[in-house]
Amino acid sequence: NAGVTQTPKFQVLKTGQSMTLQCAQDMNHEYMSWYRQDPGMGLRLIHYSVGAGITDQGEVPNGYNVSRSTTEDFPLRLLSAAPSQTSVYFCASSYSLLGVDSPLHFGNGTRLTVT
Amino acid sequence: QQQVKQSPQSLIVQKGGISIINCAYENTAFDYFPWYQQFPGKGPALLIAIRPDVSEKKEGRFTISFNKSAKQFSLHIMDSQPGDSATYFCAASVSGTYKYIFGTGTRLKVLA
């Protein structure tokens, strides 16, 4: 059981370039989300999805797009990378409504540097 | 207010000592308070969680203490071990929503 798989692990982009961070889960979780982790700022929610075809914005959605065509996959797209998007990105999933019986399962992250 | 304030930012404890990390919140609608543990190069993983209908929850060496009136909760790690060295995040959410608010994290180092 792989859990939540993120690719790539590391990425360096130049300002203005685009890329997609991949996230896949094999736990049949309905809920998937993207967080960014920055020093001193904790984890901030970018976008989330409660099922295939359904997405919504989190705290810091600007500069990022998402789509959810399947239950398993939830890619995060950076259309025009900026240095402010240098961060570690985590994908997380959960079985259903968040709570004691449905914790977040995180991937191991993608470290992105934008120069 | 959606913030969850976490302190201290970093903590150094001797092996066998007690590690204490504190969090405070403003939004009284929060009703689920998990703690996540993160090792270097890994994603956070759920450590322990509590709901405000209890004042304390213990799992092994890890205890959450919850003070509803003060809107504060804390993580206590008893008999701290070098293997506990990690970053710890508190969080809060409202049941039925899909949004956690995370604290800023505490980097714990337990000296052997």
Short mmCIF file of C-alpha atoms in Angstrom, two decimals:
data_model
loop_
_atom_site.label_atom_id
_atom_site.label_comp_id
_atom_site.label_asym_id
_atom_site.label_seq_id
_atom_site.Cartn_x
_atom_site.Cartn_y
_atom_site.Cartn_z
CA ASN A 1 0.00 0.00 0.00
CA ALA A 2 1.85 3.10 -1.24
CA GLY A 3 -0.41 5.70 0.44
CA VAL A 4 0.10 9.21 -0.99
CA THR A 5 2.78 9.46 -3.67
CA GLN A 6 4.20 12.78 -4.83
CA THR A 7 6.46 13.40 -7.79
CA PRO A 8 8.97 14.85 -8.32
CA LYS A 9 10.80 15.05 -4.99
CA PHE A 10 12.84 18.06 -6.08
CA GLN A 11 12.38 20.64 -8.82
CA VAL A 12 14.14 23.83 -9.86
CA LEU A 13 12.29 26.24 -12.12
CA LYS A 14 13.10 29.57 -13.65
CA THR A 15 10.71 32.47 -13.15
CA GLY A 16 7.86 32.24 -15.63
CA GLN A 17 8.15 28.52 -16.29
CA SER A 18 5.20 26.23 -15.73
CA MET A 19 5.06 22.79 -14.21
CA THR A 20 2.73 20.26 -12.64
CA LEU A 21 3.28 18.61 -9.29
CA GLN A 22 1.81 15.15 -9.28
CA CYS A 23 -0.09 13.52 -6.43
CA ALA A 24 -1.67 10.08 -6.39
CA GLN A 25 -3.26 8.06 -3.60
CA ASP A 26 -4.29 4.43 -3.58
CA MET A 27 -6.53 4.48 -0.49
CA ASN A 28 -9.76 5.40 -2.29
CA HIS A 29 -9.88 8.67 -0.36
CA GLU A 30 -12.51 11.19 -1.40
CA TYR A 31 -10.74 14.21 0.05
CA MET A 32 -7.41 15.44 -1.33
CA SER A 33 -5.57 18.67 -0.71
CA TRP A 34 -2.39 20.60 -1.37
CA TYR A 35 -0.40 22.46 1.30
CA ARG A 36 2.72 24.52 1.14
CA GLN A 37 5.18 24.58 4.02
CA ASP A 38 7.35 27.61 4.60
CA PRO A 39 9.70 28.31 7.52
CA GLY A 40 7.88 29.96 10.40
CA MET A 41 4.52 29.76 8.63
CA GLY A 42 3.44 26.19 9.16
CA LEU A 43 1.29 24.44 6.59
CA ARG A 44 -1.06 26.54 4.50
CA LEU A 45 -3.87 25.10 2.41
CA ILE A 46 -3.68 25.91 -1.30
CA HIS A 47 -6.55 23.97 -2.88
CA TYR A 48 -8.63 20.97 -1.96
CA SER A 49 -11.07 18.54 -3.50
CA VAL A 50 -13.90 16.56 -1.94
CA GLY A 51 -14.31 14.23 -4.89
CA ALA A 52 -13.76 13.80 -8.61
CA GLY A 53 -14.82 16.93 -10.46
CA ILE A 54 -15.05 19.06 -7.29
CA THR A 55 -12.34 21.49 -6.22
CA ASP A 56 -12.20 24.58 -4.03
CA GLN A 57 -9.72 27.19 -2.88
CA GLY A 58 -7.85 27.21 0.39
CA GLU A 59 -5.95 30.00 2.14
CA VAL A 60 -3.32 30.70 -0.52
CA PRO A 61 -4.70 29.71 -3.96
CA ASN A 62 -3.25 32.48 -6.12
CA GLY A 63 -0.83 31.27 -8.78
CA TYR A 64 -1.98 27.65 -8.57
CA ASN A 65 -4.55 25.59 -10.46
CA VAL A 66 -5.95 22.16 -9.70
CA SER A 67 -8.29 19.64 -11.24
CA ARG A 68 -9.63 16.28 -10.09
CA SER A 69 -10.60 14.00 -12.95
CA THR A 70 -10.19 10.77 -10.98
CA THR A 71 -10.43 9.79 -7.32
CA GLU A 72 -6.77 8.80 -7.28
CA ASP A 73 -5.04 11.85 -8.78
CA PHE A 74 -4.90 15.51 -7.79
CA PRO A 75 -2.23 17.45 -9.72
CA LEU A 76 -1.18 20.98 -8.79
CA ARG A 77 -0.26 23.29 -11.64
CA LEU A 78 1.95 26.35 -11.51
CA LEU A 79 1.21 28.32 -14.66
CA SER A 80 3.95 30.94 -14.34
CA ALA A 81 6.33 30.24 -11.48
CA ALA A 82 7.47 33.07 -9.22
CA PRO A 83 10.24 33.12 -6.59
CA SER A 84 7.52 33.50 -3.93
CA GLN A 85 6.41 29.99 -4.81
CA THR A 86 9.68 28.52 -3.58
CA SER A 87 8.46 26.13 -0.92
CA VAL A 88 7.91 22.53 0.06
CA TYR A 89 4.59 21.26 -1.25
CA PHE A 90 2.63 18.50 0.40
CA CYS A 91 -0.32 16.58 -0.91
CA ALA A 92 -2.65 15.07 1.67
CA SER A 93 -5.72 12.88 1.51
CA SER A 94 -8.44 11.74 3.86
CA TYR A 95 -11.20 9.16 3.68
CA SER A 96 -14.07 11.53 4.22
CA LEU A 97 -15.01 14.44 6.43
CA LEU A 98 -12.05 15.31 8.57
CA GLY A 99 -12.10 14.12 12.12
CA VAL A 100 -10.80 11.60 14.55
CA ASP A 101 -11.64 8.66 12.34
CA SER A 102 -10.41 10.30 9.18
CA PRO A 103 -6.98 11.88 9.64
CA LEU A 104 -4.96 13.51 6.90
CA HIS A 105 -2.41 11.27 5.19
CA PHE A 106 0.48 13.25 3.76
CA GLY A 107 2.90 12.48 0.97
CA ASN A 108 6.63 13.08 1.43
CA GLY A 109 6.59 16.41 -0.33
CA THR A 110 8.07 18.16 -3.35
CA ARG A 111 10.78 20.73 -2.71
CA LEU A 112 10.42 23.46 -5.33
CA THR A 113 12.92 26.24 -5.94
CA VAL A 114 12.10 29.09 -8.32
CA THR A 115 15.06 31.20 -9.41
CA GLN B 1 -9.92 34.64 13.81
CA GLN B 2 -8.65 31.58 11.99
CA GLN B 3 -5.15 31.51 13.45
CA VAL B 4 -3.68 28.87 15.67
CA LYS B 5 -0.70 30.24 17.61
CA GLN B 6 1.98 27.73 18.53
CA SER B 7 4.92 28.07 20.88
CA PRO B 8 7.80 27.66 21.31
CA GLN B 9 9.31 27.76 17.85
CA SER B 10 12.09 25.43 18.96
CA LEU B 11 12.74 23.30 22.01
CA ILE B 12 15.74 21.40 23.33
CA VAL B 13 15.13 18.76 25.97
CA GLN B 14 17.37 16.25 27.68
CA LYS B 15 16.65 12.57 27.22
CA GLY B 16 14.08 11.49 29.79
CA GLY B 17 12.72 14.98 30.23
CA ILE B 18 9.26 16.35 29.49
CA SER B 19 8.63 18.27 26.28
CA ILE B 20 5.73 20.72 26.30
CA ILE B 21 4.36 22.49 23.24
CA ASN B 22 1.49 24.94 23.49
CA CYS B 23 -1.18 26.14 21.09
CA ALA B 24 -3.91 28.76 21.37
CA TYR B 25 -6.88 29.53 19.17
CA GLU B 26 -9.62 32.13 18.87
CA ASN B 27 -12.33 30.51 16.80
CA THR B 28 -14.77 28.83 19.19
CA ALA B 29 -16.22 26.82 16.30
CA PHE B 30 -13.11 24.64 16.22
CA ASP B 31 -13.97 21.22 17.57
CA TYR B 32 -11.14 18.95 16.52
CA PHE B 33 -7.53 19.45 17.55
CA PRO B 34 -4.89 17.08 16.14
CA TRP B 35 -1.15 17.07 16.54
CA TYR B 36 1.07 16.05 13.67
CA GLN B 37 4.69 14.87 13.85
CA GLN B 38 7.09 15.45 10.98
CA PHE B 39 10.55 13.94 10.52
CA PRO B 40 13.06 15.53 8.13
CA GLY B 41 12.30 14.73 4.51
CA LYS B 42 8.92 13.26 5.34
CA GLY B 43 5.35 14.46 5.39
CA PRO B 44 3.54 15.12 8.67
CA ALA B 45 1.79 12.18 10.28
CA LEU B 46 -1.04 12.20 12.80
CA LEU B 47 0.28 11.71 16.32
CA ILE B 48 -2.72 12.23 18.57
CA ALA B 49 -5.97 14.20 18.47
CA ILE B 50 -8.62 15.46 20.87
CA ARG B 51 -12.12 16.87 20.84
CA PRO B 52 -13.15 19.58 23.33
CA ASP B 53 -15.55 17.34 25.24
CA VAL B 54 -12.55 15.89 27.12
CA SER B 55 -9.79 17.72 28.97
CA GLU B 56 -7.03 15.21 28.40
CA LYS B 57 -6.11 12.37 26.09
CA LYS B 58 -3.14 10.09 26.56
CA GLU B 59 -1.53 7.70 24.14
CA GLY B 60 1.64 6.14 25.45
CA ARG B 61 4.12 8.88 26.27
CA PHE B 62 2.07 11.52 24.45
CA THR B 63 -0.67 13.51 26.17
CA ILE B 64 -2.89 16.32 24.94
CA SER B 65 -4.21 18.68 27.59
CA PHE B 66 -7.17 20.82 26.56
CA ASN B 67 -8.47 23.96 28.27
CA LYS B 68 -11.70 24.98 26.56
CA SER B 69 -12.28 28.14 28.57
CA ALA B 70 -8.78 29.42 27.86
CA LYS B 71 -8.92 28.20 24.25
CA GLN B 72 -5.58 26.51 24.67
CA PHE B 73 -4.27 23.01 24.16
CA SER B 74 -0.86 21.50 24.64
CA LEU B 75 1.17 18.43 23.81
CA HIS B 76 3.23 16.79 26.54
CA ILE B 77 5.87 14.22 25.66
CA MET B 78 6.89 12.30 28.74
CA ASP B 79 10.28 10.56 29.00
CA SER B 80 11.40 12.28 25.80
CA GLN B 81 13.70 10.21 23.59
CA PRO B 82 16.15 11.17 20.82
CA GLY B 83 13.79 9.44 18.39
CA ASP B 84 11.15 12.06 19.27
CA SER B 85 13.31 14.73 17.65
CA ALA B 86 11.03 16.11 14.95
CA THR B 87 8.83 19.07 14.09
CA TYR B 88 5.43 19.09 15.73
CA PHE B 89 2.39 20.91 14.39
CA CYS B 90 -0.83 21.57 16.20
CA ALA B 91 -3.95 22.10 14.13
CA ALA B 92 -7.63 22.88 14.47
CA SER B 93 -10.66 22.33 12.34
CA VAL B 94 -14.43 22.47 12.39
CA SER B 95 -16.15 19.11 11.99
CA GLY B 96 -17.68 18.65 8.58
CA THR B 97 -15.36 21.13 6.93
CA TYR B 98 -12.33 20.32 4.88
CA LYS B 99 -9.92 22.87 6.22
CA TYR B 100 -7.31 22.47 8.90
CA ILE B 101 -5.60 25.53 10.33
CA PHE B 102 -2.08 24.56 11.30
CA GLY B 103 0.19 26.15 13.85
CA THR B 104 3.62 27.34 12.76
CA GLY B 105 5.42 24.28 14.11
CA THR B 106 7.87 23.48 16.92
CA ARG B 107 11.23 21.92 16.18
CA LEU B 108 12.03 19.55 19.04
CA LYS B 109 15.51 18.22 19.67
CA VAL B 110 16.02 15.63 22.37
CA LEU B 111 19.63 15.32 23.48
CA ALA B 112 20.99 11.85 24.17
#
